[in-house]
CSV table of C-alpha atoms and ligand atoms in Angstrom, one decimal:
chain,number,residue,atom,x,y,z
A,1121,MET,CA,25.4,24.5,18.2
A,1122,ARG,CA,21.7,24.1,17.4
A,1123,PHE,CA,20.4,20.5,17.2
A,1124,GLY,CA,17.2,19.5,15.5
A,1125,VAL,CA,15.5,16.2,16.2
A,1126,LEU,CA,12.6,14.4,14.6
A,1127,THR,CA,10.8,11.1,14.9
A,1128,GLY,CA,9.3,9.6,11.7
A,1129,GLY,CA,7.4,6.5,10.5
A,1130,GLY,CA,5.3,4.3,12.8
A,1131,ASP,CA,5.7,5.2,16.5
A,1132,CYS,CA,7.1,2.6,18.9
A,1133,PRO,CA,8.0,2.5,22.6
A,1134,GLY,CA,11.5,4.0,23.0
A,1135,LEU,CA,11.1,7.2,21.0
A,1136,ASN,CA,10.7,9.4,24.0
A,1137,PRO,CA,13.7,8.0,25.8
A,1138,ALA,CA,15.7,8.6,22.6
A,1139,ILE,CA,14.5,12.2,22.3
A,1140,ARG,CA,15.3,12.7,25.9
A,1141,ALA,CA,18.8,11.4,25.5
A,1142,VAL,CA,19.5,13.6,22.4
A,1143,VAL,CA,18.3,16.7,24.3
A,1144,LEU,CA,20.1,16.0,27.6
A,1145,ARG,CA,23.4,14.9,25.9
A,1146,ALA,CA,23.4,18.0,23.7
A,1147,SER,CA,22.5,20.3,26.6
A,1148,ARG,CA,25.3,18.8,28.8
A,1149,ALA,CA,27.7,19.7,26.0
A,1150,GLY,CA,26.3,23.3,26.0
A,1151,HIS,CA,24.0,23.0,22.9
A,1152,GLU,CA,20.3,23.6,22.4
A,1153,THR,CA,17.8,21.3,20.6
A,1154,ILE,CA,14.6,22.0,18.8
A,1155,GLY,CA,12.1,19.3,18.0
A,1156,PHE,CA,10.4,19.0,14.6
A,1157,LEU,CA,6.7,18.1,14.8
A,1158,ASP,CA,5.3,15.0,13.1
A,1159,GLY,CA,8.5,13.8,11.5
A,1160,TRP,CA,9.6,15.1,8.1
A,1161,LYS,CA,6.3,16.9,7.8
A,1162,GLY,CA,7.5,19.3,10.5
A,1163,VAL,CA,10.7,20.0,8.7
A,1164,ARG,CA,8.9,20.5,5.4
A,1165,ASP,CA,6.3,22.8,6.9
A,1166,GLY,CA,8.6,24.6,9.3
A,1167,ARG,CA,6.8,23.3,12.4
A,1168,SER,CA,9.1,22.9,15.5
A,1169,ARG,CA,9.4,23.8,19.1
A,1170,PRO,CA,12.3,24.2,21.5
A,1171,LEU,CA,13.0,21.2,23.8
A,1172,ASP,CA,13.9,22.1,27.3
A,1173,PRO,CA,15.8,19.4,29.3
A,1174,GLY,CA,13.5,20.3,32.3
A,1175,GLU,CA,10.4,19.1,30.5
A,1176,LEU,CA,11.9,15.7,29.7
A,1177,ALA,CA,12.2,14.4,33.2
A,1178,ASP,CA,9.7,11.5,32.8
A,1179,ALA,CA,10.0,11.0,29.0
A,1180,VAL,CA,12.0,7.9,29.6
A,1181,LEU,CA,8.9,6.2,31.0
A,1182,LYS,CA,6.5,7.1,28.2
A,1183,GLY,CA,5.3,5.3,25.0
A,1184,GLY,CA,4.6,7.2,21.8
A,1185,THR,CA,6.5,10.2,20.8
A,1186,LEU,CA,6.2,13.7,22.3
A,1187,LEU,CA,7.1,15.2,18.9
A,1188,GLY,CA,4.4,13.4,17.0
A,1189,THR,CA,5.2,11.4,13.8
A,1190,SER,CA,4.0,10.9,10.3
A,1191,ARG,CA,4.8,8.8,7.2
A,1192,THR,CA,5.7,11.9,5.2
A,1193,ASN,CA,8.2,11.6,2.4
A,1194,PRO,CA,9.8,15.0,2.1
A,1195,PHE,CA,11.6,14.1,-1.2
A,1196,GLN,CA,8.5,13.0,-3.1
A,1197,LYS,CA,8.1,16.5,-4.7
A,1198,PRO,CA,11.0,18.9,-5.6
A,1199,GLU,CA,9.1,21.8,-4.0
A,1200,ASP,CA,8.9,19.9,-0.7
A,1201,ALA,CA,12.7,19.3,-0.8
A,1202,GLN,CA,13.2,23.0,-1.2
A,1203,LYS,CA,11.0,23.7,1.8
A,1204,VAL,CA,13.1,21.3,3.9
A,1205,ASP,CA,16.3,23.3,2.9
A,1206,GLN,CA,14.6,26.6,3.7
A,1207,THR,CA,13.4,25.4,7.2
A,1208,LEU,CA,16.8,24.1,8.2
A,1209,LYS,CA,18.5,27.3,7.0
A,1210,GLY,CA,15.9,29.6,8.4
A,1211,LEU,CA,16.0,28.0,11.9
A,1212,GLY,CA,19.8,27.9,11.9
A,1213,VAL,CA,19.9,24.2,12.6
A,1214,GLU,CA,23.5,22.9,12.5
A,1215,ALA,CA,22.9,19.2,13.2
A,1216,LEU,CA,19.8,17.0,12.6
A,1217,VAL,CA,19.1,13.8,14.4
A,1218,ALA,CA,16.5,11.7,12.4
A,1219,ILE,CA,15.0,8.9,14.5
A,1220,GLY,CA,13.2,6.3,12.4
A,1221,GLY,CA,13.0,3.1,10.4
A,1222,ASP,CA,14.1,2.4,6.9
A,1223,ASP,CA,11.9,5.1,5.3
A,1224,THR,CA,12.8,7.9,7.6
A,1225,LEU,CA,16.5,7.0,7.4
A,1226,THR,CA,16.3,6.8,3.6
A,1227,ALA,CA,14.9,10.4,3.6
A,1228,ALA,CA,17.7,11.3,6.1
A,1229,ARG,CA,20.3,9.9,3.7
A,1230,GLU,CA,18.8,11.9,0.8
A,1231,LEU,CA,18.9,15.1,2.9
A,1232,HIS,CA,22.5,14.4,4.0
A,1233,ARG,CA,23.5,14.3,0.3
A,1234,ARG,CA,22.3,17.9,-0.1
A,1235,TRP,CA,23.0,19.2,3.5
A,1236,PRO,CA,25.7,17.1,5.2
A,1237,LYS,CA,24.7,17.6,8.8
A,1238,VAL,CA,22.5,14.6,9.4
A,1239,VAL,CA,22.9,11.6,11.8
A,1240,GLY,CA,20.4,8.8,12.3
A,1241,VAL,CA,19.0,6.6,15.0
A,1242,PRO,CA,17.2,3.4,14.0
A,1243,LYS,CA,13.9,2.4,15.6
A,1244,THR,CA,11.1,0.1,14.6
A,1245,MET,CA,9.0,-2.5,16.3
A,1246,ASP,CA,9.6,-4.6,13.2
A,1247,ASN,CA,13.3,-4.9,14.1
A,1248,ASP,CA,14.2,-5.0,10.4
A,1249,VAL,CA,16.9,-2.3,10.1
A,1250,GLY,CA,19.9,-4.1,8.6
A,1251,ALA,CA,22.9,-2.7,10.4
A,1252,THR,CA,21.8,-2.9,14.0
A,1253,ASP,CA,21.6,-6.0,16.1
A,1254,TRP,CA,18.3,-4.8,17.6
A,1255,THR,CA,16.0,-1.8,17.1
A,1256,PHE,CA,14.2,-0.3,20.1
A,1257,GLY,CA,10.4,-0.7,20.0
A,1258,PHE,CA,10.7,-4.4,19.1
A,1259,ASP,CA,11.2,-5.7,22.7
A,1260,SER,CA,8.2,-3.7,24.0
A,1261,ALA,CA,5.9,-4.7,21.1
A,1262,ALA,CA,6.8,-8.4,21.1
A,1263,SER,CA,6.3,-8.4,24.9
A,1264,VAL,CA,2.8,-7.1,24.4
A,1265,SER,CA,2.0,-9.7,21.8
A,1266,MET,CA,3.5,-12.5,23.9
A,1267,ASP,CA,1.2,-11.4,26.7
A,1268,ALA,CA,-1.8,-11.4,24.3
A,1269,LEU,CA,-0.9,-15.0,23.2
A,1270,GLY,CA,-0.9,-16.0,26.9
A,1271,ARG,CA,-4.4,-14.6,27.2
A,1272,LEU,CA,-5.6,-16.4,24.1
A,1273,ARG,CA,-4.2,-19.6,25.5
A,1274,ASP,CA,-6.5,-19.3,28.6
A,1275,THR,CA,-9.6,-18.7,26.6
A,1276,GLY,CA,-8.7,-21.2,23.8
A,1277,GLY,CA,-7.9,-23.9,26.3
A,1278,SER,CA,-11.2,-23.3,28.2
A,1279,HIS,CA,-13.3,-23.6,25.0
A,1280,HIS,CA,-11.1,-26.3,23.4
A,1281,ARG,CA,-10.6,-24.0,20.4
A,1282,VAL,CA,-7.8,-23.2,18.0
A,1283,MET,CA,-6.8,-19.5,18.5
A,1284,VAL,CA,-5.0,-17.5,15.8
A,1285,LEU,CA,-3.2,-14.3,16.7
A,1286,GLU,CA,-2.2,-11.9,13.9
A,1287,VAL,CA,0.8,-9.6,14.8
A,1288,MET,CA,2.5,-6.8,13.0
A,1289,GLY,CA,5.8,-7.0,11.0
A,1290,ARG,CA,5.9,-5.8,7.5
A,1291,ASP,CA,8.6,-7.7,5.6
A,1292,ALA,CA,10.3,-9.3,8.6
A,1293,GLY,CA,8.7,-11.8,11.0
A,1294,TRP,CA,10.6,-10.8,14.1
A,1295,VAL,CA,7.5,-10.0,16.2
A,1296,ALA,CA,5.8,-13.2,15.1
A,1297,TRP,CA,8.9,-15.2,15.7
A,1298,ALA,CA,9.5,-13.9,19.2
A,1299,THR,CA,5.8,-14.2,20.1
A,1300,GLY,CA,5.6,-17.7,18.9
A,1301,LEU,CA,8.8,-18.8,20.5
A,1302,ALA,CA,8.4,-17.0,23.9
A,1303,GLY,CA,4.6,-17.7,24.0
A,1304,GLY,CA,4.9,-21.4,23.1
A,1305,ALA,CA,2.7,-21.3,20.0
A,1306,ASP,CA,2.0,-24.5,18.2
A,1307,ALA,CA,2.5,-23.0,14.7
A,1308,THR,CA,4.0,-19.6,13.6
A,1309,LEU,CA,3.7,-18.2,10.1
A,1310,LEU,CA,6.5,-15.9,9.0
A,1311,PRO,CA,6.9,-13.8,5.9
A,1312,GLU,CA,10.4,-15.3,5.5
A,1313,GLU,CA,8.9,-18.7,4.6
A,1314,PRO,CA,6.5,-19.8,1.9
A,1315,TYR,CA,3.0,-20.6,3.2
A,1316,ASP,CA,2.7,-24.3,3.8
A,1317,GLU,CA,-0.9,-25.2,4.7
A,1318,ALA,CA,-0.2,-28.9,5.1
A,1319,ALA,CA,2.5,-28.3,7.7
A,1320,LEU,CA,0.3,-25.8,9.5
A,1321,VAL,CA,-2.7,-28.1,9.6
A,1322,GLY,CA,-0.5,-31.0,10.8
A,1323,ARG,CA,0.8,-28.9,13.7
A,1324,VAL,CA,-2.6,-27.8,14.7
A,1325,LYS,CA,-4.0,-31.3,14.5
A,1326,ARG,CA,-1.2,-32.7,16.7
A,1327,ALA,CA,-1.7,-29.9,19.3
A,1328,VAL,CA,-5.5,-30.5,19.4
A,1329,ALA,CA,-4.9,-34.2,19.8
A,1330,ARG,CA,-2.6,-33.6,22.7
A,1331,ARG,CA,-4.4,-31.0,24.7
A,1332,GLY,CA,-7.7,-30.2,22.9
A,1333,SER,CA,-6.6,-26.7,21.7
A,1334,ALA,CA,-3.9,-25.0,19.7
A,1335,LEU,CA,-2.3,-21.6,19.3
A,1336,VAL,CA,-1.2,-20.1,16.0
A,1337,VAL,CA,0.7,-16.9,15.4
A,1338,VAL,CA,0.5,-15.2,12.0
A,1339,SER,CA,2.7,-12.3,10.8
A,1340,GLU,CA,0.6,-9.7,8.9
A,1341,GLY,CA,3.3,-9.9,6.2
A,1342,VAL,CA,2.6,-13.6,5.3
A,1343,ASP,CA,1.6,-14.2,1.7
A,1344,LEU,CA,-1.2,-16.8,1.6
A,1345,GLY,CA,-1.0,-16.8,-2.2
A,1346,ALA,CA,-1.3,-14.0,-4.8
A,1347,ARG,CA,-1.2,-11.5,-1.9
A,1348,ALA,CA,-4.6,-12.8,-0.7
A,1349,GLY,CA,-6.8,-10.0,0.8
A,1350,SER,CA,-4.8,-7.2,-0.7
A,1351,THR,CA,-6.7,-3.9,-0.9
A,1352,GLY,CA,-4.0,-2.0,-2.8
A,1353,LYS,CA,-3.9,0.8,-0.2
A,1354,ALA,CA,-0.4,2.1,0.4
A,1355,ASP,CA,1.4,4.9,2.4
A,1356,GLU,CA,3.6,7.7,1.0
A,1357,PHE,CA,6.6,5.3,0.8
A,1358,GLN,CA,4.5,2.9,-1.3
A,1359,HIS,CA,4.2,0.3,1.5
A,1360,GLU,CA,1.0,-1.7,1.4
A,1361,LEU,CA,-1.3,-1.4,4.5
A,1362,LEU,CA,-0.9,-5.0,5.4
A,1363,LYS,CA,-3.4,-5.1,8.3
A,1364,GLU,CA,-6.2,-4.6,5.8
A,1365,ARG,CA,-5.5,-8.0,4.3
A,1366,ARG,CA,-6.6,-9.7,7.5
A,1367,VAL,CA,-4.5,-12.8,7.0
A,1368,GLY,CA,-5.1,-14.0,10.6
A,1369,GLU,CA,-8.9,-14.3,9.9
A,1370,GLU,CA,-8.2,-16.1,6.6
A,1371,VAL,CA,-5.8,-18.5,8.3
A,1372,ALA,CA,-8.4,-19.2,11.0
A,1373,ARG,CA,-11.0,-20.0,8.3
A,1374,ARG,CA,-8.6,-22.3,6.5
A,1375,ILE,CA,-7.7,-24.1,9.8
A,1376,GLU,CA,-11.3,-24.6,10.7
A,1377,ALA,CA,-12.1,-26.0,7.2
A,1378,ALA,CA,-9.2,-28.4,7.2
A,1379,THR,CA,-9.4,-29.6,10.8
A,1380,GLY,CA,-13.0,-29.2,11.8
A,1381,ALA,CA,-11.8,-27.7,15.1
A,1382,GLU,CA,-13.6,-24.6,16.2
A,1383,THR,CA,-11.3,-21.7,15.5
A,1384,ARG,CA,-11.2,-18.0,16.4
A,1385,SER,CA,-8.8,-15.2,15.4
A,1386,ALA,CA,-7.6,-12.0,17.0
A,1387,SER,CA,-5.5,-9.2,15.6
A,1388,ILE,CA,-3.5,-7.2,18.1
A,1389,GLY,CA,-2.6,-4.4,15.6
A,1390,HIS,CA,-1.6,-1.1,17.0
A,1391,ILE,CA,-2.0,-2.2,20.6
A,1392,GLN,CA,1.5,-3.6,20.2
A,1393,ARG,CA,2.9,-0.1,19.4
A,1394,GLY,CA,1.6,1.6,22.6
A,1395,GLY,CA,2.5,1.6,26.2
A,1396,ALA,CA,5.6,2.2,28.3
A,1397,PRO,CA,8.9,1.0,26.8
A,1398,THR,CA,10.5,-2.1,28.4
A,1399,LEU,CA,13.8,-1.9,30.3
A,1400,PHE,CA,15.7,-3.1,27.2
A,1401,ASP,CA,14.1,-0.5,24.9
A,1402,ARG,CA,14.7,2.4,27.3
A,1403,ILE,CA,18.3,1.5,27.6
A,1404,LEU,CA,18.9,0.9,23.9
A,1405,ALA,CA,17.0,4.1,22.9
A,1406,THR,CA,19.0,6.1,25.4
A,1407,ARG,CA,22.3,4.8,24.3
A,1408,LEU,CA,21.5,5.3,20.6
A,1409,GLY,CA,20.2,8.9,21.1
A,1410,ALA,CA,23.3,9.9,23.1
A,1411,ALA,CA,25.6,8.3,20.6
A,1412,ALA,CA,23.9,10.2,17.7
A,1413,VAL,CA,24.7,13.5,19.4
A,1414,ASP,CA,28.3,12.3,20.0
A,1415,LEU,CA,28.6,11.5,16.3
A,1416,ALA,CA,27.5,15.0,15.4
A,1417,LEU,CA,29.7,16.7,18.0
A,1418,ALA,CA,32.7,14.8,16.5
A,1419,GLY,CA,31.7,16.0,13.1
A,1420,THR,CA,31.0,12.4,12.0
A,1421,PHE,CA,27.8,13.2,10.0
A,1422,GLY,CA,26.2,10.9,7.5
A,1423,GLN,CA,26.2,8.0,10.1
A,1424,VAL,CA,23.6,6.0,12.0
A,1425,ALA,CA,24.2,5.0,15.6
A,1426,VAL,CA,23.7,1.2,15.8
A,1427,LEU,CA,24.1,-1.6,18.2
A,1428,LYS,CA,26.8,-4.2,17.3
A,1429,GLY,CA,27.1,-6.8,20.1
A,1430,GLU,CA,27.6,-4.8,23.3
A,1431,LYS,CA,28.9,-1.7,21.6
A,1432,VAL,CA,27.1,1.3,20.0
A,1433,VAL,CA,29.0,2.5,16.9
A,1434,GLY,CA,28.3,4.7,13.9
A,1435,VAL,CA,27.9,3.3,10.4
A,1436,PRO,CA,27.3,5.2,7.2
A,1437,PHE,CA,23.7,5.5,6.0
A,1438,ASP,CA,24.4,3.3,3.0
A,1439,GLU,CA,25.5,0.5,5.3
A,1440,ALA,CA,22.6,0.9,7.6
A,1441,LEU,CA,20.1,0.8,4.7
A,1442,ALA,CA,21.9,-1.9,2.6
A,1443,ARG,CA,19.4,-4.6,3.3
A,1444,PRO,CA,16.5,-5.3,5.7
A,1445,LYS,CA,17.2,-7.7,8.5
A,1446,THR,CA,15.0,-10.8,8.4
A,1447,VAL,CA,14.9,-13.7,10.8
A,1448,PRO,CA,17.9,-16.0,10.2
A,1449,LYS,CA,17.3,-19.5,9.0
A,1450,ASP,CA,18.6,-21.2,12.2
A,1451,TRP,CA,16.5,-19.1,14.4
A,1452,ILE,CA,13.4,-20.1,12.4
A,1453,GLU,CA,14.5,-23.8,12.6
A,1454,LEU,CA,14.7,-23.5,16.4
A,1455,LEU,CA,11.1,-22.1,16.5
A,1456,HIS,CA,9.7,-24.9,14.4
A,1457,SER,CA,11.7,-27.6,16.2
A,1458,LEU,CA,9.7,-26.8,19.3
A,1459,GLU,CA,6.3,-27.0,17.6
A,1460,PRO,CA,4.3,-30.3,17.6
B,1577,F6P,O1,6.1,0.7,11.9
B,1577,F6P,C1,6.0,-0.6,11.2
B,1577,F6P,C2,4.6,-1.1,11.3
B,1577,F6P,O2,4.3,-1.2,12.7
B,1577,F6P,C3,4.3,-2.3,10.5
B,1577,F6P,O3,4.6,-3.5,11.3
B,1577,F6P,C4,2.9,-2.2,10.1
B,1577,F6P,O4,2.7,-2.9,8.9
B,1577,F6P,C5,2.8,-0.7,9.9
B,1577,F6P,O5,3.7,-0.1,10.8
B,1577,F6P,C6,1.4,-0.2,10.2
B,1577,F6P,O6,1.4,1.2,9.9
B,1577,F6P,P1,0.3,2.3,10.2
B,1577,F6P,O7,0.5,2.6,11.7
B,1577,F6P,O8,0.7,3.4,9.4
B,1577,F6P,O9,-1.0,1.7,10.0
């Protein structure tokens, strides 16, 4: 059997361990794997390369994706969809493992409807794919932003300032939630909640009164009112480029105006997406990559390998994509209950 594998959407730590697991698992069962370059773009344009198990020895350690990625939507134009069909037929691919977030998996579902040989692996630092308990990439990214918050604590404390950290997370505030909780922020703004300036200012004032400084985490997806700062720029899946809105800077301005405390902001941006995957992400990515191959070998196509409790199971694309996973209410309550 000839496997194909691709990584699509924003990169995140864990992609290389997942690719490695796909190739080694397939190879162990006597099958070869080719890698498509730059996500769906490589399938559309017929750009691929063989993946040799021997070259993947240290892939488990590495961030990014050795196959490259893109935010290409191969089903935007009918002629592109035809090119996808031609590539897969031409290369004799018999099973395709698509590793990605909701956009990549939505395209995988579309392909599966026309060519029922597709399985999926969820990834995203945003942790917002509905059917899986966790996505790999999240633990690594949130660990980096937690570390960044610790650094801002040092400098903010020294200067008696309020420090605002903007983190990624498109529609779900998982990264901000984890950074705020694990980094001991005084206030955390999530896209799951309406913006409440009075509550924010109250928390900042209480923190400043206690120790002379304060730490605030802002998710890039927070709506400060009428999509403040929106530039209208979007990717091929029509997602707005949220970083351009600079909500962290705006929140810092508002805090300084309301409290009189000297305030600075920092945006960690793509720094969160790079670096070696954490232990958790290496293990999760490896388990999901291997499970996707097992699904294909069992002929169970049209499924996504997901984590449910301690088990990795296959669920149909429709179930995996039914709804994005946002931070639950009680987890948000826990976060705010620890703030001043
Ligand atoms: O992959 C998800 C994500 O990291 C979002 O949190 C963020 O809004 C987006 O990617 C940034 O995308 P890009 O790398 O294309 O600027």
